[in-house]
Structures are given as structure tokens and as C-alpha cells.
Amino acid sequence: MAGLVVLGLIVLVTLYVTLEPLRRGQVADPDAAQREELLAERDRLYTELADPGQGDHRPDLERRAARTLRALDALPPAPGRGGARRLALIGTVAALLVTAIAAFTVVPRWQLASLDTGEAANVQAVLDLPQLRATAERTKTNTDYLAWGKAAFDSGTYDQALTAYGNALKLDPRQPVALRRLGILLLTRGEQTGQEISEQDATQAALLVRTAAQLAPSDPESQLLLGYTLARFGQSRDALDALERYRTLSPTGREADELITALRGRLQQADPALTVYAANCASCHGPAGGGGIGPSLRVSTLTRAAMAIIIRQGKGAMPAYPQLSGRDLTLLLTLLEDWQKAGQ
């Protein structure tokens, strides 16, 4: 909408400038009085020179006529009749042509440039979608199906994304992007259509997302969608692990922040060991033990006994925690051992 307003202002300003000569009419000649006087003098002298009876006065008349002609030549040319109008009309036509071209080229690109990267990609996906769909339906190749599916998914046209990714998987069933996106679309289809998904369909959709994560474990989107899927099935611990891996793979990603916070709160209420960890360790070693100011506890190779000594007595920059009760220390050590086994 803003782009259309700007384009309209450009058209109005352009028309105002180019039509100014038409509003003013013929441009006035500032030398008109002197020009008319000299022309009248020239005509009078020409008439006298044409009289054969001038005799001795003829040389004087010729000198005066020459001076008059030189004075006329020294004046700037008089404005031509209709010249300004023709120029204004030509300028108007040119301005309208430029504006029309800009409406379909420069202005859309300028609008995209004013958006952030994600929004611009979504808008471009909407613009490209019809052509990508037509191409995929004509060629029926895997590459074109994936391109169509991506544009449909990014633009929120999920019915087309389902069709495109489904066709791509018929050609090659081991494509992580198509698997995970088809899976999450099937899993959330009930939210889009208002129809409840069956338990069998939900299980099948979750299997697609899990398979994609196994095929591409280092892809941030694989872990993101796996985390969402596990959370829907109530597997909070595994879901949080997947989302923490997503944050590690994509440090700037913020799509799962709210879910991560909710899962942490849910787990701390259900798991007393996490409550102990959150109160004493999370500020330095990260909310899930992945590291922060302090090192990652998930890649530690310390024995249970060594960890107990460091927690009680401290080491280096790490403070001592002698106030921990025997029960809390046991819970914390068991949690750290489980993280060591799970690794990153």
C-alpha cells in the first residue's frame, strides 16, 4: 500500500512539472518591444532604399539599415510558437512511460528492499508461486517440485506445499526437506482445516519428521521441527533436547524461544534434578548444560566422584557449593551423568 502511495506522488509531481508550460500558455518574449521597434525601423529603411529618388541619401540609409540588422541579430531568438507545448507533451508521455515501467520493475524491488530478509523472501515466494507451480506441473521433475514446494511453504500456501512435496517424495523418498515439511504439515493440518487428525495419521506424520532428522541431523530446521513434533506428543525432555540442538546450529534463530521456555518450566516442575540445576548451575553452564560462561557439561568426561568434589569444593573460576544437601547433590550428579551419556 505504501508503495502505491509513493508511486502516485511520483506521478503527480511529474505531471505538475511537465505540464507547467501548458498551464502558462505561450512564454512571454522579454525583448518584444525592442524587437518590434527594430523590425519597424528595418522595414521603413528598406522602403526608403527602394525609392530611386533618394540619391545622395542612399549611403546613409544603407549604413542605418546595416546597424538595424546587426541589432536584430544580437537579440536572443524569440520563443517559437507551440515549442514549449510540444516539449511538455513529449515530457508527459515520457514520464508516464517511465512510471508504468517502474510500477512493474523498480517499485516492487524497492518495496522488497524495505522489508527484512524473512518478509522479503515470503513476498517473493508469493510472486514466484504461480510460475513455479506451472513449471513443476509441466516438467514433473524433482527439482521443480521442490522449488514449488519451498515457495508454497514459505508463502503459507500449505495445500500446494503438500501436493508439491508429496510428488517430490514419490520420485525420491529420502529427501529431508520434503520429509520434514510434509510431516509437519500433515501433523498440523487439523489446525489449518479445523478437522481433528487421527492418531494413526499423527503417528505417520511424526515418523516423517523423525526420519528427516535422522537423514539431516545437522540441519537446523530438522531439529526445530523435530522439537515441535516431540512436544506435541508430550515428550518434553526429548523435545527440549532437539530445540537446544536447533539453537546451537542456528544461534540467531528465535522461532522456538517461547516453546523452549515452556518446556523448561514444565520439566523443572516434573524433575527435581532440573530444579536443582537451574538454581545453581544454569547461569554459567547454560539452561540445558550446553555451556555458557562455563564449559559444556554434556561433553564432560569427569567421573561422578570427581564431579562431586568440584561441586563441593569448587575449582578455578567455579565457586564451591558446600550448602547442597546430600539429596540435591545426588540428583544433580545423576542428571550430569545422564547428559554425559547423551552427549551434545
Short mmCIF file of C-alpha atoms in Angstrom, two decimals:
data_model
loop_
_atom_site.label_atom_id
_atom_site.label_comp_id
_atom_site.label_asym_id
_atom_site.label_seq_id
_atom_site.Cartn_x
_atom_site.Cartn_y
_atom_site.Cartn_z
CA MET A 1 0.00 0.00 0.00
CA ALA A 2 2.80 2.42 0.89
CA GLY A 3 4.46 1.69 -2.44
CA LEU A 4 1.30 2.64 -4.33
CA VAL A 5 1.07 5.92 -2.43
CA VAL A 6 4.67 6.78 -3.26
CA LEU A 7 4.14 5.85 -6.90
CA GLY A 8 1.05 8.08 -7.03
CA LEU A 9 3.02 11.01 -5.61
CA ILE A 10 5.73 10.48 -8.20
CA VAL A 11 3.14 10.61 -11.00
CA LEU A 12 1.56 13.79 -9.65
CA VAL A 13 4.88 15.61 -9.25
CA THR A 14 5.99 14.54 -12.72
CA LEU A 15 2.78 15.75 -14.32
CA TYR A 16 2.95 19.06 -12.45
CA VAL A 17 6.47 19.76 -13.69
CA THR A 18 5.95 18.70 -17.30
CA LEU A 19 2.57 20.38 -17.72
CA GLU A 20 3.69 23.73 -16.32
CA PRO A 21 4.25 25.24 -19.82
CA LEU A 22 0.74 24.18 -20.83
CA ARG A 23 -0.79 25.94 -17.85
CA ARG A 24 1.16 29.14 -18.50
CA GLY A 25 0.48 29.20 -22.25
CA GLN A 26 2.92 30.89 -24.67
CA VAL A 27 6.15 32.02 -23.00
CA ALA A 28 6.50 35.83 -23.00
CA ASP A 29 9.29 37.46 -25.05
CA PRO A 30 11.20 39.94 -22.78
CA ASP A 31 12.70 41.66 -25.88
CA ALA A 32 9.40 42.01 -27.71
CA ALA A 33 9.23 45.84 -27.58
CA GLN A 34 12.80 46.35 -28.80
CA ARG A 35 12.35 43.63 -31.41
CA GLU A 36 9.20 45.27 -32.82
CA GLU A 37 10.88 48.69 -32.89
CA LEU A 38 13.90 47.36 -34.80
CA LEU A 39 11.72 45.42 -37.23
CA ALA A 40 9.67 48.54 -37.92
CA GLU A 41 12.90 50.53 -38.46
CA ARG A 42 14.23 47.86 -40.81
CA ASP A 43 11.03 47.85 -42.90
CA ARG A 44 11.00 51.65 -43.09
CA LEU A 45 14.63 51.77 -44.24
CA TYR A 46 14.03 49.05 -46.82
CA THR A 47 11.11 51.07 -48.18
CA GLU A 48 13.23 54.24 -48.47
CA LEU A 49 16.08 52.31 -50.12
CA ALA A 50 13.66 51.00 -52.70
CA ASP A 51 12.86 54.61 -53.70
CA PRO A 52 15.12 55.56 -56.66
CA GLY A 53 14.83 59.24 -55.77
CA GLN A 54 16.96 59.00 -52.63
CA GLY A 55 20.15 59.97 -54.47
CA ASP A 56 22.80 61.32 -52.09
CA HIS A 57 20.89 59.94 -49.01
CA ARG A 58 21.30 56.32 -50.11
CA PRO A 59 24.72 55.60 -48.40
CA ASP A 60 23.40 56.93 -45.10
CA LEU A 61 20.26 54.77 -45.40
CA GLU A 62 22.38 51.69 -46.10
CA ARG A 63 24.56 52.32 -43.01
CA ARG A 64 21.46 52.74 -40.82
CA ALA A 65 19.90 49.57 -42.29
CA ALA A 66 23.10 47.60 -41.56
CA ARG A 67 23.15 48.81 -37.92
CA THR A 68 19.49 47.82 -37.54
CA LEU A 69 20.13 44.31 -38.87
CA ARG A 70 23.11 43.84 -36.55
CA ALA A 71 20.96 44.94 -33.58
CA LEU A 72 18.30 42.40 -34.58
CA ASP A 73 20.91 39.65 -34.85
CA ALA A 74 22.22 40.50 -31.36
CA LEU A 75 18.80 39.84 -29.78
CA PRO A 76 18.14 36.28 -28.50
CA PRO A 77 15.73 34.26 -30.65
CA ALA A 78 12.06 34.78 -29.95
CA PRO A 79 10.24 31.80 -28.35
CA GLY A 80 8.87 29.55 -31.07
CA ARG A 81 5.15 29.10 -31.43
CA GLY A 82 4.00 25.90 -29.70
CA GLY A 83 7.57 24.75 -28.87
CA ALA A 84 7.04 24.68 -25.12
CA ARG A 85 3.73 22.90 -25.54
CA ARG A 86 5.24 20.22 -27.73
CA LEU A 87 8.11 19.77 -25.25
CA ALA A 88 5.65 19.50 -22.37
CA LEU A 89 3.58 16.88 -24.20
CA ILE A 90 6.67 14.86 -25.06
CA GLY A 91 7.83 15.09 -21.43
CA THR A 92 4.41 13.97 -20.17
CA VAL A 93 4.34 10.91 -22.42
CA ALA A 94 7.91 10.00 -21.42
CA ALA A 95 7.12 10.43 -17.71
CA LEU A 96 4.05 8.19 -17.97
CA LEU A 97 6.06 5.51 -19.75
CA VAL A 98 8.80 5.63 -17.12
CA THR A 99 6.21 5.49 -14.33
CA ALA A 100 4.47 2.49 -15.89
CA ILE A 101 7.75 0.62 -16.24
CA ALA A 102 8.72 1.49 -12.66
CA ALA A 103 5.38 0.19 -11.39
CA PHE A 104 6.30 -3.30 -12.59
CA THR A 105 10.06 -3.27 -12.02
CA VAL A 106 11.72 -0.70 -9.78
CA VAL A 107 8.86 -0.16 -7.30
CA PRO A 108 8.36 -3.88 -6.47
CA ARG A 109 12.10 -4.31 -5.90
CA TRP A 110 12.17 -1.14 -3.78
CA GLN A 111 9.28 -2.49 -1.71
CA LEU A 112 11.12 -5.77 -1.14
CA ALA A 113 14.26 -3.88 -0.14
CA SER A 114 12.29 -2.09 2.59
CA LEU A 115 11.39 -5.43 4.25
CA ASP A 116 13.59 -7.58 6.41
CA THR A 117 15.12 -10.70 4.89
CA GLY A 118 12.38 -13.08 6.01
CA GLU A 119 9.49 -10.87 4.94
CA ALA A 120 11.09 -10.14 1.59
CA ALA A 121 11.60 -13.86 0.95
CA ASN A 122 7.94 -14.55 1.75
CA VAL A 123 6.71 -11.80 -0.56
CA GLN A 124 8.99 -13.01 -3.34
CA ALA A 125 7.70 -16.55 -2.80
CA VAL A 126 4.12 -15.36 -3.32
CA LEU A 127 5.15 -13.58 -6.53
CA ASP A 128 7.03 -16.62 -7.86
CA LEU A 129 4.47 -19.26 -6.84
CA PRO A 130 2.25 -19.32 -9.98
CA GLN A 131 5.21 -19.68 -12.34
CA LEU A 132 6.92 -22.33 -10.18
CA ARG A 133 3.72 -24.35 -9.97
CA ALA A 134 3.17 -24.21 -13.73
CA THR A 135 6.77 -25.28 -14.35
CA ALA A 136 6.57 -28.22 -11.91
CA GLU A 137 3.28 -29.44 -13.33
CA ARG A 138 4.74 -29.29 -16.83
CA THR A 139 8.16 -30.87 -16.21
CA LYS A 140 7.23 -33.19 -13.32
CA THR A 141 10.87 -33.19 -12.16
CA ASN A 142 12.09 -33.48 -8.58
CA THR A 143 13.96 -30.15 -8.69
CA ASP A 144 10.92 -28.22 -9.87
CA TYR A 145 8.62 -29.95 -7.35
CA LEU A 146 10.99 -28.92 -4.54
CA ALA A 147 11.17 -25.33 -5.81
CA TRP A 148 7.37 -25.16 -5.97
CA GLY A 149 7.07 -26.73 -2.51
CA LYS A 150 9.51 -24.27 -0.98
CA ALA A 151 7.71 -21.24 -2.43
CA ALA A 152 4.34 -22.60 -1.30
CA PHE A 153 5.61 -23.42 2.21
CA ASP A 154 7.36 -20.06 2.64
CA SER A 155 4.28 -18.16 1.45
CA GLY A 156 1.89 -20.12 3.69
CA THR A 157 0.08 -21.79 0.76
CA TYR A 158 0.14 -25.12 2.55
CA ASP A 159 -2.26 -27.06 0.32
CA GLN A 160 0.10 -26.52 -2.62
CA ALA A 161 3.11 -27.36 -0.44
CA LEU A 162 1.51 -30.70 0.48
CA THR A 163 0.99 -31.53 -3.19
CA ALA A 164 4.45 -30.41 -4.27
CA TYR A 165 6.39 -32.21 -1.52
CA GLY A 166 4.21 -35.32 -1.89
CA ASN A 167 5.06 -35.50 -5.59
CA ALA A 168 8.76 -34.92 -4.86
CA LEU A 169 8.83 -37.82 -2.38
CA LYS A 170 7.26 -40.13 -4.96
CA LEU A 171 10.33 -39.52 -7.08
CA ASP A 172 12.84 -39.73 -4.20
CA PRO A 173 11.60 -40.80 -0.73
CA ARG A 174 14.85 -39.84 1.06
CA GLN A 175 14.68 -36.05 0.87
CA PRO A 176 14.95 -34.48 4.34
CA VAL A 177 13.37 -31.12 3.43
CA ALA A 178 10.35 -32.71 1.77
CA LEU A 179 10.00 -35.31 4.55
CA ARG A 180 10.06 -32.92 7.49
CA ARG A 181 7.91 -30.25 5.86
CA LEU A 182 5.34 -32.76 4.65
CA GLY A 183 5.32 -34.34 8.11
CA ILE A 184 4.79 -31.08 9.99
CA LEU A 185 2.10 -30.00 7.52
CA LEU A 186 0.22 -33.27 8.00
CA LEU A 187 0.64 -33.04 11.77
CA THR A 188 -0.76 -29.50 11.94
CA ARG A 189 -3.36 -29.94 9.22
CA GLY A 190 -6.11 -30.11 11.81
CA GLU A 191 -5.25 -26.60 12.99
CA GLN A 192 -5.45 -25.34 9.40
CA THR A 193 -8.71 -27.10 8.45
CA GLY A 194 -10.43 -27.36 11.82
CA GLN A 195 -10.60 -31.15 11.48
CA GLU A 196 -9.08 -33.35 14.17
CA ILE A 197 -6.22 -35.53 12.92
CA SER A 198 -6.42 -39.24 13.66
CA GLU A 199 -3.88 -40.90 15.92
CA GLN A 200 -2.65 -43.04 13.03
CA ASP A 201 -2.10 -40.02 10.77
CA ALA A 202 -0.35 -38.15 13.56
CA THR A 203 1.99 -41.08 14.15
CA GLN A 204 2.76 -41.30 10.42
CA ALA A 205 3.44 -37.56 10.25
CA ALA A 206 5.77 -37.77 13.26
CA LEU A 207 7.63 -40.63 11.58
CA LEU A 208 8.29 -38.42 8.54
CA VAL A 209 9.77 -35.69 10.75
CA ARG A 210 11.91 -38.18 12.71
CA THR A 211 13.21 -39.74 9.50
CA ALA A 212 14.17 -36.30 8.16
CA ALA A 213 16.07 -35.55 11.39
CA GLN A 214 17.96 -38.83 11.07
CA LEU A 215 18.87 -38.08 7.45
CA ALA A 216 19.96 -34.49 8.19
CA PRO A 217 20.79 -34.21 11.91
CA SER A 218 22.89 -31.07 11.41
CA ASP A 219 20.15 -29.14 9.63
CA PRO A 220 18.62 -26.53 12.00
CA GLU A 221 15.13 -26.94 10.55
CA SER A 222 15.31 -30.72 11.11
CA GLN A 223 15.87 -30.19 14.85
CA LEU A 224 13.34 -27.35 15.03
CA LEU A 225 10.51 -29.37 13.51
CA LEU A 226 11.53 -32.46 15.46
CA GLY A 227 11.30 -30.44 18.67
CA TYR A 228 7.82 -29.19 17.78
CA THR A 229 6.71 -32.71 16.90
CA LEU A 230 8.02 -34.29 20.10
CA ALA A 231 6.42 -31.56 22.17
CA ARG A 232 3.03 -32.30 20.59
CA PHE A 233 3.40 -35.92 21.69
CA GLY A 234 4.26 -34.88 25.25
CA GLN A 235 7.93 -35.91 25.04
CA SER A 236 9.13 -32.76 26.75
CA ARG A 237 12.68 -33.87 27.57
CA ASP A 238 13.43 -35.08 24.03
CA ALA A 239 11.69 -32.04 22.56
CA LEU A 240 13.82 -29.66 24.62
CA ASP A 241 16.98 -31.52 23.61
CA ALA A 242 16.06 -31.17 19.93
CA LEU A 243 15.28 -27.47 20.31
CA GLU A 244 18.52 -26.87 22.19
CA ARG A 245 20.37 -28.53 19.31
CA TYR A 246 18.47 -26.24 16.94
CA ARG A 247 19.64 -23.18 18.92
CA THR A 248 23.22 -24.49 18.77
CA LEU A 249 23.01 -24.99 15.00
CA SER A 250 21.25 -21.66 14.45
CA PRO A 251 22.34 -19.24 17.23
CA THR A 252 20.26 -16.39 15.79
CA GLY A 253 17.11 -18.48 15.45
CA ARG A 254 14.29 -17.32 17.70
CA GLU A 255 11.33 -19.32 16.40
CA ALA A 256 11.32 -21.74 19.33
CA ASP A 257 12.06 -19.38 22.23
CA GLU A 258 8.57 -19.49 23.74
CA LEU A 259 8.33 -23.28 23.45
CA ILE A 260 11.79 -23.74 24.95
CA THR A 261 10.81 -21.57 27.93
CA ALA A 262 7.57 -23.51 28.39
CA LEU A 263 9.34 -26.87 28.19
CA ARG A 264 11.99 -25.83 30.70
CA GLY A 265 9.33 -24.71 33.16
CA ARG A 266 7.37 -27.93 32.66
CA LEU A 267 10.44 -30.12 33.15
CA GLN A 268 11.66 -28.25 36.22
CA GLN A 269 8.28 -28.81 37.86
CA ALA A 270 8.32 -32.50 36.98
CA ASP A 271 12.03 -33.17 37.52
CA PRO A 272 13.55 -32.09 40.84
CA ALA A 273 17.07 -32.60 39.45
CA LEU A 274 16.47 -29.88 36.85
CA THR A 275 15.20 -27.60 39.60
CA VAL A 276 18.50 -28.05 41.49
CA TYR A 277 20.50 -27.50 38.31
CA ALA A 278 18.52 -24.35 37.35
CA ALA A 279 19.06 -22.83 40.80
CA ASN A 280 22.80 -23.49 41.00
CA CYS A 281 24.38 -24.19 37.60
CA ALA A 282 22.32 -22.85 34.70
CA SER A 283 23.59 -19.27 34.92
CA CYS A 284 27.13 -20.38 33.97
CA HIS A 285 26.73 -23.69 32.12
CA GLY A 286 23.58 -22.88 30.14
CA PRO A 287 19.94 -23.81 30.75
CA ALA A 288 20.44 -27.29 29.28
CA GLY A 289 24.11 -27.87 30.17
CA GLY A 290 25.36 -26.89 26.73
CA GLY A 291 27.78 -24.29 28.03
CA GLY A 292 27.84 -20.54 28.54
CA ILE A 293 30.27 -18.68 30.75
CA GLY A 294 31.34 -22.11 31.91
CA PRO A 295 32.07 -25.18 29.75
CA SER A 296 29.53 -27.64 28.39
CA LEU A 297 28.60 -30.31 30.91
CA ARG A 298 27.32 -32.60 28.19
CA VAL A 299 30.80 -33.27 26.78
CA SER A 300 32.48 -33.65 30.19
CA THR A 301 34.45 -36.85 30.88
CA LEU A 302 34.67 -36.40 34.64
CA THR A 303 33.68 -39.30 36.87
CA ARG A 304 30.83 -39.00 39.33
CA ALA A 305 33.28 -38.79 42.22
CA ALA A 306 35.34 -36.07 40.53
CA MET A 307 32.23 -34.01 39.78
CA ALA A 308 31.11 -34.31 43.42
CA ILE A 309 34.46 -32.95 44.65
CA ILE A 310 34.40 -29.98 42.25
CA ILE A 311 30.80 -29.13 43.16
CA ARG A 312 31.55 -29.27 46.89
CA GLN A 313 34.94 -27.54 46.83
CA GLY A 314 34.91 -25.51 43.60
CA LYS A 315 37.73 -25.27 41.05
CA GLY A 316 39.28 -22.35 39.20
CA ALA A 317 36.59 -19.77 38.46
CA MET A 318 33.83 -22.11 39.63
CA PRO A 319 32.64 -21.39 43.17
CA ALA A 320 32.08 -24.11 45.78
CA TYR A 321 28.57 -25.29 46.72
CA PRO A 322 29.01 -26.84 50.18
CA GLN A 323 25.45 -25.90 51.08
CA LEU A 324 23.91 -28.51 48.75
CA SER A 325 22.14 -31.23 50.66
CA GLY A 326 23.06 -34.86 50.08
CA ARG A 327 19.77 -35.42 48.22
CA ASP A 328 20.23 -32.41 45.93
CA LEU A 329 23.84 -33.36 45.18
CA THR A 330 22.77 -36.91 44.29
CA LEU A 331 20.05 -35.60 41.96
CA LEU A 332 22.47 -33.20 40.29
CA LEU A 333 25.18 -35.83 39.78
CA THR A 334 22.69 -38.25 38.23
CA LEU A 335 21.47 -35.54 35.85
CA LEU A 336 25.03 -34.67 34.80
CA GLU A 337 25.83 -38.35 34.19
CA ASP A 338 22.73 -38.69 32.00
CA TRP A 339 23.83 -35.63 29.98
CA GLN A 340 27.30 -37.10 29.55
CA LYS A 341 25.79 -40.27 28.13
CA ALA A 342 23.52 -38.33 25.79
CA GLY A 343 26.37 -36.08 24.68
CA GLN A 344 25.60 -32.92 22.67
#
